[in-house]
PDB file of C-alpha atoms in Angstrom:
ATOM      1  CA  UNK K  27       0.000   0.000   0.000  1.00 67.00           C
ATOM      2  CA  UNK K  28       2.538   2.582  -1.069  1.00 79.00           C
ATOM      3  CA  UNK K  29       1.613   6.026  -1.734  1.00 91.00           C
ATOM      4  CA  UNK K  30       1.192   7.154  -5.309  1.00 97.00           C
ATOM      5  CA  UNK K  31       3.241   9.922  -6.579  1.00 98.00           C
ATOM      6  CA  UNK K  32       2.702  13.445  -7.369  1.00 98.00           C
ATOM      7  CA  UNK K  33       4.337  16.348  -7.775  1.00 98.00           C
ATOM      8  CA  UNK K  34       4.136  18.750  -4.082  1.00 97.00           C
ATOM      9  CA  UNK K  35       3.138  21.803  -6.384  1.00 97.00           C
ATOM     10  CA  UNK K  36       1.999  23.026  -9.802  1.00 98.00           C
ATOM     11  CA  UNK K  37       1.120  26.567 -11.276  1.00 97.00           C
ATOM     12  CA  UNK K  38       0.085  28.543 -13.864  1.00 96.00           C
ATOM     13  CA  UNK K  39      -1.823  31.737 -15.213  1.00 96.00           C
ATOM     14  CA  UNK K  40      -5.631  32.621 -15.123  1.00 97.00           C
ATOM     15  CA  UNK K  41      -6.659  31.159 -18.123  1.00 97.00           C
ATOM     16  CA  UNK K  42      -4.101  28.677 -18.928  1.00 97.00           C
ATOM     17  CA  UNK K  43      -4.073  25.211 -18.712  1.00 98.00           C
ATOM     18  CA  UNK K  44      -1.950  22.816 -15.803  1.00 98.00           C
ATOM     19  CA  UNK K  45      -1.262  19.227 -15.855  1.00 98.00           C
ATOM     20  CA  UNK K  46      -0.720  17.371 -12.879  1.00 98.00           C
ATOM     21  CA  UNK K  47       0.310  13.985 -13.105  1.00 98.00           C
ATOM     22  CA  UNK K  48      -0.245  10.935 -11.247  1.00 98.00           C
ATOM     23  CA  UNK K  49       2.300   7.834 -10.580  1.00 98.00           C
ATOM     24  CA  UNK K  50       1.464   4.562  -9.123  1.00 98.00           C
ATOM     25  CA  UNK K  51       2.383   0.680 -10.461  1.00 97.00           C
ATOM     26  CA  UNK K  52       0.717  -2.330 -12.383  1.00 97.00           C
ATOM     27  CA  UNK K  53      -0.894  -3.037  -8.667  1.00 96.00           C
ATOM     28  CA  UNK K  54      -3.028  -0.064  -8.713  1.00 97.00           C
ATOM     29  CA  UNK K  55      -3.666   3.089 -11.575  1.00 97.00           C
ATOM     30  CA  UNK K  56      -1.696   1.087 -13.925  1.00 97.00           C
ATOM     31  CA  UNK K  57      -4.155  -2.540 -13.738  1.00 97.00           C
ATOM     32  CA  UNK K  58      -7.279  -0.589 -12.653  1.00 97.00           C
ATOM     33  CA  UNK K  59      -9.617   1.916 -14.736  1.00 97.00           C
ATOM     34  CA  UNK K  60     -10.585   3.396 -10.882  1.00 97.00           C
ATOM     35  CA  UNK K  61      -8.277   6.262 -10.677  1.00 98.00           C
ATOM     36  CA  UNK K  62      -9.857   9.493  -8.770  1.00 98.00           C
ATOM     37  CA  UNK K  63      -8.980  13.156  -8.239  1.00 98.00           C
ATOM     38  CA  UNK K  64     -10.068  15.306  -5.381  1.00 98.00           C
ATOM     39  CA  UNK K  65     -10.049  19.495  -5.012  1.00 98.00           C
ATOM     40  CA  UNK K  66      -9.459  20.117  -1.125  1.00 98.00           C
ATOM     41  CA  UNK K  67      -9.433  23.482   0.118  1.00 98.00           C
ATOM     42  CA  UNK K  68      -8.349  24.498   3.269  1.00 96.00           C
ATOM     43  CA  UNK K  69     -10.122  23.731   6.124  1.00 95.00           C
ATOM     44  CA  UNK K  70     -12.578  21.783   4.080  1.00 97.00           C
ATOM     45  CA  UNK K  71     -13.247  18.141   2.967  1.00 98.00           C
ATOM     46  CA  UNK K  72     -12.521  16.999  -0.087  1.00 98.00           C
ATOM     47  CA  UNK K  73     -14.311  16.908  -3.072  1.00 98.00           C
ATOM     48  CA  UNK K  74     -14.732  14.331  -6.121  1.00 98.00           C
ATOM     49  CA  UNK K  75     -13.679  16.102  -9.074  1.00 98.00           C
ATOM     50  CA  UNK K  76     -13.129  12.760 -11.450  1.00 98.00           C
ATOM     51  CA  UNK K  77     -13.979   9.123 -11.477  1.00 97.00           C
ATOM     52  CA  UNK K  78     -12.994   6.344 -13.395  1.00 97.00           C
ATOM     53  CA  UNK K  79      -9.889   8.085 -14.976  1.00 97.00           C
ATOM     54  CA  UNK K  80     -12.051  10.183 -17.389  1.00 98.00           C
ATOM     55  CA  UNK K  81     -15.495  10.810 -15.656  1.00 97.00           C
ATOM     56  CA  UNK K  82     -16.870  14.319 -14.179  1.00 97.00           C
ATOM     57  CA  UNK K  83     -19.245  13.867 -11.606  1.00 96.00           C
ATOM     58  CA  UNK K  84     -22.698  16.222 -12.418  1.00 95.00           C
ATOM     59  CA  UNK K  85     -21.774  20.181 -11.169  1.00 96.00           C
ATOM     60  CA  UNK K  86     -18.377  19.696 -11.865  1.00 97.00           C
ATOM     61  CA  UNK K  87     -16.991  22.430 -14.920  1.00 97.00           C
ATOM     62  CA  UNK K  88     -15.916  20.699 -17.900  1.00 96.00           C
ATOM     63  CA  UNK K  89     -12.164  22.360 -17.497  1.00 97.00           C
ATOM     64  CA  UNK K  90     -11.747  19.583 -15.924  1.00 98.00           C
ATOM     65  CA  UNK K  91     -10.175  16.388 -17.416  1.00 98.00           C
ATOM     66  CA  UNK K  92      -8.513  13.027 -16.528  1.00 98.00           C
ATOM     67  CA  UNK K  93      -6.588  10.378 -18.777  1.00 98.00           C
ATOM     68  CA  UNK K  94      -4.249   7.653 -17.988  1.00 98.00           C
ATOM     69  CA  UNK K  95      -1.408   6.057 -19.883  1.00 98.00           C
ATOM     70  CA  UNK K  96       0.195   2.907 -18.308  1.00 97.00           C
ATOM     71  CA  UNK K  97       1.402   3.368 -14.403  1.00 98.00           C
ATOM     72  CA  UNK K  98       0.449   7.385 -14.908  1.00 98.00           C
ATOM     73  CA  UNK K  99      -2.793   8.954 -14.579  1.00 98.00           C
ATOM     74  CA  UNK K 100      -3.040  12.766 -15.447  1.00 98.00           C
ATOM     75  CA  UNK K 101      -5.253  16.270 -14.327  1.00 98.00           C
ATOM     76  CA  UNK K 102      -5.863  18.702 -16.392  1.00 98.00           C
ATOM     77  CA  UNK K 103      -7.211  22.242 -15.638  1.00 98.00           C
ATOM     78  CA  UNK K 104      -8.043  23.981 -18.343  1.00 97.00           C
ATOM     79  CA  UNK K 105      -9.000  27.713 -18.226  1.00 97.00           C
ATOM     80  CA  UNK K 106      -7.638  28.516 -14.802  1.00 98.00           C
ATOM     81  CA  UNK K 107      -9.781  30.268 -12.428  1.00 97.00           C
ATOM     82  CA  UNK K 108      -8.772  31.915  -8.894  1.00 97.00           C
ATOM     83  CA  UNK K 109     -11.121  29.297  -7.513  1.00 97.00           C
ATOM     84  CA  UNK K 110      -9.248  26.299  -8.556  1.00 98.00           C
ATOM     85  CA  UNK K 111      -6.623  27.581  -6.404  1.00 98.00           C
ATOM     86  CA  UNK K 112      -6.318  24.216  -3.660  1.00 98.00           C
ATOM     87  CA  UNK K 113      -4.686  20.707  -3.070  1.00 98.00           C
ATOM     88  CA  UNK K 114      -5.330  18.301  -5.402  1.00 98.00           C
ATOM     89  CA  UNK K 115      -5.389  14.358  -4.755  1.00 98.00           C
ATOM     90  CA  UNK K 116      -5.477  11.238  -7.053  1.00 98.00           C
ATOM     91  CA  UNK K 117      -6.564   7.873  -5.784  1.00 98.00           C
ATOM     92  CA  UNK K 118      -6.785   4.271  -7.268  1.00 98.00           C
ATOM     93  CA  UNK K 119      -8.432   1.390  -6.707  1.00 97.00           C
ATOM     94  CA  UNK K 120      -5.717  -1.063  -5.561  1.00 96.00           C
ATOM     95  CA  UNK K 121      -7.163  -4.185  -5.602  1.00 95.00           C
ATOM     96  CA  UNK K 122      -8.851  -6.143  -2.503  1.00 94.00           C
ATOM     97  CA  UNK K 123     -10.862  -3.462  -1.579  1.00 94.00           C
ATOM     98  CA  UNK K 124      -8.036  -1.746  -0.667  1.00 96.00           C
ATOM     99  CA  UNK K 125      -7.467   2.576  -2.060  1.00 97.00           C
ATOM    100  CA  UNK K 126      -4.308   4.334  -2.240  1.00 97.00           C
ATOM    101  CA  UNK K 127      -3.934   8.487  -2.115  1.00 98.00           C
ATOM    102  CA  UNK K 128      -1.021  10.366  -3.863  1.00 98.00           C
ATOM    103  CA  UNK K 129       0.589  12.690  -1.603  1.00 97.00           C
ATOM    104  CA  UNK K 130      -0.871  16.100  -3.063  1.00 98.00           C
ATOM    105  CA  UNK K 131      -0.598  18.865  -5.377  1.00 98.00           C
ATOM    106  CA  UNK K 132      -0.552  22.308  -4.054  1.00 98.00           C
ATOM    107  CA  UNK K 133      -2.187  24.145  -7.174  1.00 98.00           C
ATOM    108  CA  UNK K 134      -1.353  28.127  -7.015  1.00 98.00           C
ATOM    109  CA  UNK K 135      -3.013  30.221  -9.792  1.00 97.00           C
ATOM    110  CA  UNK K 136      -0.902  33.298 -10.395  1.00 93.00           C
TER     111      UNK K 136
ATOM    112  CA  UNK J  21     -29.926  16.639   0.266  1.00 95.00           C
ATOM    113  CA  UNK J  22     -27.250  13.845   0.712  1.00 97.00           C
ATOM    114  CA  UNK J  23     -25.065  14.192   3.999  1.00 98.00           C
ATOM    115  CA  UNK J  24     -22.804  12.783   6.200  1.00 98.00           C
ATOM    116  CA  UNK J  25     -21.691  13.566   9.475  1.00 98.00           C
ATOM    117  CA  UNK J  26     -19.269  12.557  11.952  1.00 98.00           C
ATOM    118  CA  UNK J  27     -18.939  12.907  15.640  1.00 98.00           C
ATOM    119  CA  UNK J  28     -16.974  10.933  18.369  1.00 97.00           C
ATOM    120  CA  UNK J  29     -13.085  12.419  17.548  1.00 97.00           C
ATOM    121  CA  UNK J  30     -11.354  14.081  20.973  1.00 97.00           C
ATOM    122  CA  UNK J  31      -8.286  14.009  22.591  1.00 98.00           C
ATOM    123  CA  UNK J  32      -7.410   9.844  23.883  1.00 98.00           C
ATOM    124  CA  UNK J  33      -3.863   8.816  25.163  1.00 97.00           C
ATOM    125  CA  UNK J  34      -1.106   6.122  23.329  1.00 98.00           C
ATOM    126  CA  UNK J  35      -3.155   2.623  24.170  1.00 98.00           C
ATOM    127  CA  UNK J  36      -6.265   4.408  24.502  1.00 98.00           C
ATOM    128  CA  UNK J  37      -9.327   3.598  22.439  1.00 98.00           C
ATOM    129  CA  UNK J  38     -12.037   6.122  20.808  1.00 98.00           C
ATOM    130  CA  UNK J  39     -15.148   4.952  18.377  1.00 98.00           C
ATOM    131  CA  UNK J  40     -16.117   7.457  15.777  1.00 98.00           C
ATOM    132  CA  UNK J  41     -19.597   7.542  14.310  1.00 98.00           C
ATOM    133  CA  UNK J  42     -20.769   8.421  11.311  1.00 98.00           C
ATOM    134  CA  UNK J  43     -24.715   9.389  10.580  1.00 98.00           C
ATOM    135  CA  UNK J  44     -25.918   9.424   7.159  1.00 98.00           C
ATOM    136  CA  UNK J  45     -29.058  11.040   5.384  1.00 98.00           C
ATOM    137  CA  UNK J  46     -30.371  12.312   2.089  1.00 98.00           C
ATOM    138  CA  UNK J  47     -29.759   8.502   0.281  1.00 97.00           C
ATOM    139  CA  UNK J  48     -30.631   5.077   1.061  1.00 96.00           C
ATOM    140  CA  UNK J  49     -27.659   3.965   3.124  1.00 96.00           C
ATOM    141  CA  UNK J  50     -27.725   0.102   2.932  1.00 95.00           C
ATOM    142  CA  UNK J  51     -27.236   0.213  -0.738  1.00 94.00           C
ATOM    143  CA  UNK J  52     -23.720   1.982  -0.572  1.00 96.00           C
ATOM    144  CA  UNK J  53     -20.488   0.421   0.555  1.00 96.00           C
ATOM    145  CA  UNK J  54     -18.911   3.370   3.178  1.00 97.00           C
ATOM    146  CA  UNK J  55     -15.067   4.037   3.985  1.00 98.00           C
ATOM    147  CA  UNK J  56     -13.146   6.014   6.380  1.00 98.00           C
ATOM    148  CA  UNK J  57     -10.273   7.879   5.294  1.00 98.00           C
ATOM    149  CA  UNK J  58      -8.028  10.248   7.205  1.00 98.00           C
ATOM    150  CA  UNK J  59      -5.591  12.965   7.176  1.00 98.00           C
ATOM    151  CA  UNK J  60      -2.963  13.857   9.561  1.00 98.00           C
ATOM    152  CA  UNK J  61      -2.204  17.664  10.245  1.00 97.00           C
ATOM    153  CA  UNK J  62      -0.429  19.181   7.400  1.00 95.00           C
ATOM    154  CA  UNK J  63      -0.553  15.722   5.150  1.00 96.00           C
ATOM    155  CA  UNK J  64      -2.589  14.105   2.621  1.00 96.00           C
ATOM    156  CA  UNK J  65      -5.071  11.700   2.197  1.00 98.00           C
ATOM    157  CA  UNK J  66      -5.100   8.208   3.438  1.00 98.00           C
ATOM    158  CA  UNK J  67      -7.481   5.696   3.023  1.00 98.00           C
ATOM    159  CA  UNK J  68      -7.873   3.497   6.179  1.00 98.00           C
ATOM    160  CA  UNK J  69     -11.223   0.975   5.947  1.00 98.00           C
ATOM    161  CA  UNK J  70     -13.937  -0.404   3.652  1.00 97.00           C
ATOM    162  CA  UNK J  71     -17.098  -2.124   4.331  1.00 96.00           C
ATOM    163  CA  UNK J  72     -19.339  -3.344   2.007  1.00 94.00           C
ATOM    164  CA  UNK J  73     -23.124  -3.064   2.384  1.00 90.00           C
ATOM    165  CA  UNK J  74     -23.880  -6.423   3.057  1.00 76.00           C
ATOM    166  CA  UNK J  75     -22.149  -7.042   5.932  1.00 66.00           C
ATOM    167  CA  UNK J  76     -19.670  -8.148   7.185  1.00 71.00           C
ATOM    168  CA  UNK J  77     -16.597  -7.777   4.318  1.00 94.00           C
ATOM    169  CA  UNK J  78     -14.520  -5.451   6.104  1.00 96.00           C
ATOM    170  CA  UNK J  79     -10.773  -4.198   4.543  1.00 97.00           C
ATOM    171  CA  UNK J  80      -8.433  -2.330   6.106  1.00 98.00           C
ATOM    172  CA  UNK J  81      -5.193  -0.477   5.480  1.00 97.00           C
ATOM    173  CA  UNK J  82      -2.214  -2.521   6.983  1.00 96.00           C
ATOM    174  CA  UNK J  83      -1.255   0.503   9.458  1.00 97.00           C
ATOM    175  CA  UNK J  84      -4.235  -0.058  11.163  1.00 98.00           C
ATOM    176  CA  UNK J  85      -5.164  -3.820  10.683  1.00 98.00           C
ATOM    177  CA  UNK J  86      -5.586  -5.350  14.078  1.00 97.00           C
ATOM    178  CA  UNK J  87      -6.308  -1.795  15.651  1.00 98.00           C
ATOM    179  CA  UNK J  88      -9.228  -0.642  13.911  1.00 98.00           C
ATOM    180  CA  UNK J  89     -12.539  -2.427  13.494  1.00 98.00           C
ATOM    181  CA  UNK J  90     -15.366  -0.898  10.727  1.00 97.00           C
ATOM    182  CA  UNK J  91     -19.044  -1.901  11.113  1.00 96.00           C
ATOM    183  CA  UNK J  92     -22.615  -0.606  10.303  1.00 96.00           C
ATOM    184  CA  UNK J  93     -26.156  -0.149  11.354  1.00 94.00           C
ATOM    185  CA  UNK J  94     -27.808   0.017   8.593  1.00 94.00           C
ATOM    186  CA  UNK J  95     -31.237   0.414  10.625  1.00 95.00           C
ATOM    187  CA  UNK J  96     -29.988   3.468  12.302  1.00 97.00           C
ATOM    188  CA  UNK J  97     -27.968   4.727   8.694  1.00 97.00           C
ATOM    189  CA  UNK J  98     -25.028   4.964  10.427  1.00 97.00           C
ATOM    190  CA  UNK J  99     -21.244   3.763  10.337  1.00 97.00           C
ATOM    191  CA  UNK J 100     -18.725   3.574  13.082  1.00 98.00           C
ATOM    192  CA  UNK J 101     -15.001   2.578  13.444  1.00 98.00           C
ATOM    193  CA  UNK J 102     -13.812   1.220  16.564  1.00 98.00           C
ATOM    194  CA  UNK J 103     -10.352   2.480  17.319  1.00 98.00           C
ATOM    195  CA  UNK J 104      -8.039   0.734  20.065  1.00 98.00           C
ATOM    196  CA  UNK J 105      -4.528   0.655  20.899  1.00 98.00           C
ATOM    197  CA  UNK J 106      -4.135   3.929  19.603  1.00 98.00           C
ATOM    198  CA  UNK J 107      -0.693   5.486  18.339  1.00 98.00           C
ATOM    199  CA  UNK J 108       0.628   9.172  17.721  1.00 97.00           C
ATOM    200  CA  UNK J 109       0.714   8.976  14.579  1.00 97.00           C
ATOM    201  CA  UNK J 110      -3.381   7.747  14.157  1.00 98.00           C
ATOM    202  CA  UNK J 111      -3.560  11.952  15.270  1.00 98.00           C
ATOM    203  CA  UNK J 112      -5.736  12.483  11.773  1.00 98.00           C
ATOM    204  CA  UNK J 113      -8.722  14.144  10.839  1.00 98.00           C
ATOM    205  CA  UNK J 114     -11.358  10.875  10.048  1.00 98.00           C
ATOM    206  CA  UNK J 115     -13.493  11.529   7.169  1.00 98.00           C
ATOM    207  CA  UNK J 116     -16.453   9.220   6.691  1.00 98.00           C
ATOM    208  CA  UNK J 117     -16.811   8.695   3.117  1.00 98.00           C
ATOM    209  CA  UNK J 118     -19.169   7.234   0.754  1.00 98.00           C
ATOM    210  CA  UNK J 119     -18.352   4.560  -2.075  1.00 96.00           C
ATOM    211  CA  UNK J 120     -19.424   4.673  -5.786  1.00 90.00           C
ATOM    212  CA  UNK J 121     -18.320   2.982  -8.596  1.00 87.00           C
ATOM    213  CA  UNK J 122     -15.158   2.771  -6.748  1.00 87.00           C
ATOM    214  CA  UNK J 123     -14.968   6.492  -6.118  1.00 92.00           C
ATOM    215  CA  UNK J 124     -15.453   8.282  -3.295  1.00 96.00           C
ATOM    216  CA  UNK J 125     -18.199  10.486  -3.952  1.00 96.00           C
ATOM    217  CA  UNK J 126     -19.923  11.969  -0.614  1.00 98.00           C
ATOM    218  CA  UNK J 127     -17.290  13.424   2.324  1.00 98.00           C
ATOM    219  CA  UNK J 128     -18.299  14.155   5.773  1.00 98.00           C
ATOM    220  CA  UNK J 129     -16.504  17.216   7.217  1.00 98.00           C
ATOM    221  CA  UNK J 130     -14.606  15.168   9.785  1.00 98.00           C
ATOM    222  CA  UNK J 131     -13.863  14.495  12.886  1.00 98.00           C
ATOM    223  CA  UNK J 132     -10.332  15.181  15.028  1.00 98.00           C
ATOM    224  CA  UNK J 133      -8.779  12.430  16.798  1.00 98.00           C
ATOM    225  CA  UNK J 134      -5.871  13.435  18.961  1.00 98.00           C
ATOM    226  CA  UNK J 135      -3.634  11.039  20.288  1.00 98.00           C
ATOM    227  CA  UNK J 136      -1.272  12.366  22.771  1.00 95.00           C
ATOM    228  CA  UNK J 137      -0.225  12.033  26.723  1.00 92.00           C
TER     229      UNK J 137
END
């Protein structure tokens, strides 16, 4: 149950686009279509931004995105807005109902 | 409108043991598998236990296996975690969190366990 990797931070313009990226194994993102990404701002509980690598949930903005490719699962913000501004998490399915979490992305709009 | 909230988090000593609760509304809680997952201060997210909704398939992280026990009441709509032999570094915010499609979809705003003498 090792912790998937991401990078600690990631920034960019209003309006411009950020990638944040997403790196587990063949025991998890890489053998599983179950990969998730959470907003969290602070104070607050997290919230499901995508399912099932590519999936919004309903109310969540279309600058939002997910893909995978192998062991690597990706975020894209499109658009940036002040609001998106927060940490970001991934999570996969790992296999006998077990999860894993990536350690966070600290998003900063400039 | 679909909520959950937890309650049952305070301050317990190393060894001690705490039981969090979790009461759910706005959806019919014995069709959804539930979770806890927690976050120390300052860190990220951690996933710590799973139980289905037909009890009693239980999963747990292997920091906690042993230590924690997950369980339901799906009469009452409500989902607890028994927490014993407690360590420093189980000091977390405990989010009760609801399963779909193998996403967690619904948080609870947490509850703070601290563990310290």
């Amino acid at each position: 149950q090792s912790a998937l990797t991401q990078p600690p931070s990631a920034s960019g313009s209003r309006g411009q686009s950020v990638t944040i990226s997403c790196t587990g194994t063949n025991s998890d993102v890489g053998g599983y279509n179950y990969v998730s990404w959470f907003q969290q701002h602070p104070g607050k509980a997290p919230k499901l931004m995508i399912y099932a690598v590519t999936e919004r949930p309903s109310g969540v903005p279309d600058r939002f995105s997910g893909s995978k490719s192998g062991n690597t699962a990706s975020l894209t913000v499109s658009g940036l807005q002040p609001e998106d501004e927060a940490d970001y998490y991934c999570s996969s399915y790992a296999g006998s109902f077990t999860w894993v979490f990536g350690g966070g992305t600290k998003l900063t709009v400039l | 409108e679909v909520q959950l909230v937890e309650s049952g988090g305070g301050l317990v000593e190393p060894g001690g043991s705490l039981r969090l609760s979790c009461e759910a509304s706005g959806f019919t809680f014995r069709s959804y598998s539930m979770n806890w997952v927690r976050q120390a201060p300052g860190k990220g997210l951690e996933w710590v236990s799973y139980i289905n909704m037909n009890t009693p398939s239980t999963y747990y992280a292997d920091s906690v296996k042993g230590r924690f026990t997950i369980s339901r009441d799906n009469a009452k709509n409500s989902l607890f975690l028994q927490m014993n032999n407690l360590r420093d570094e189980d000091t977390a915010v405990y989010y009760c969190v609801r399963d779909w499609t193998w996403a967690f979809d619904v948080w609870g705003q947490g509850t703070v366990v601290t563990v310290s003498p």
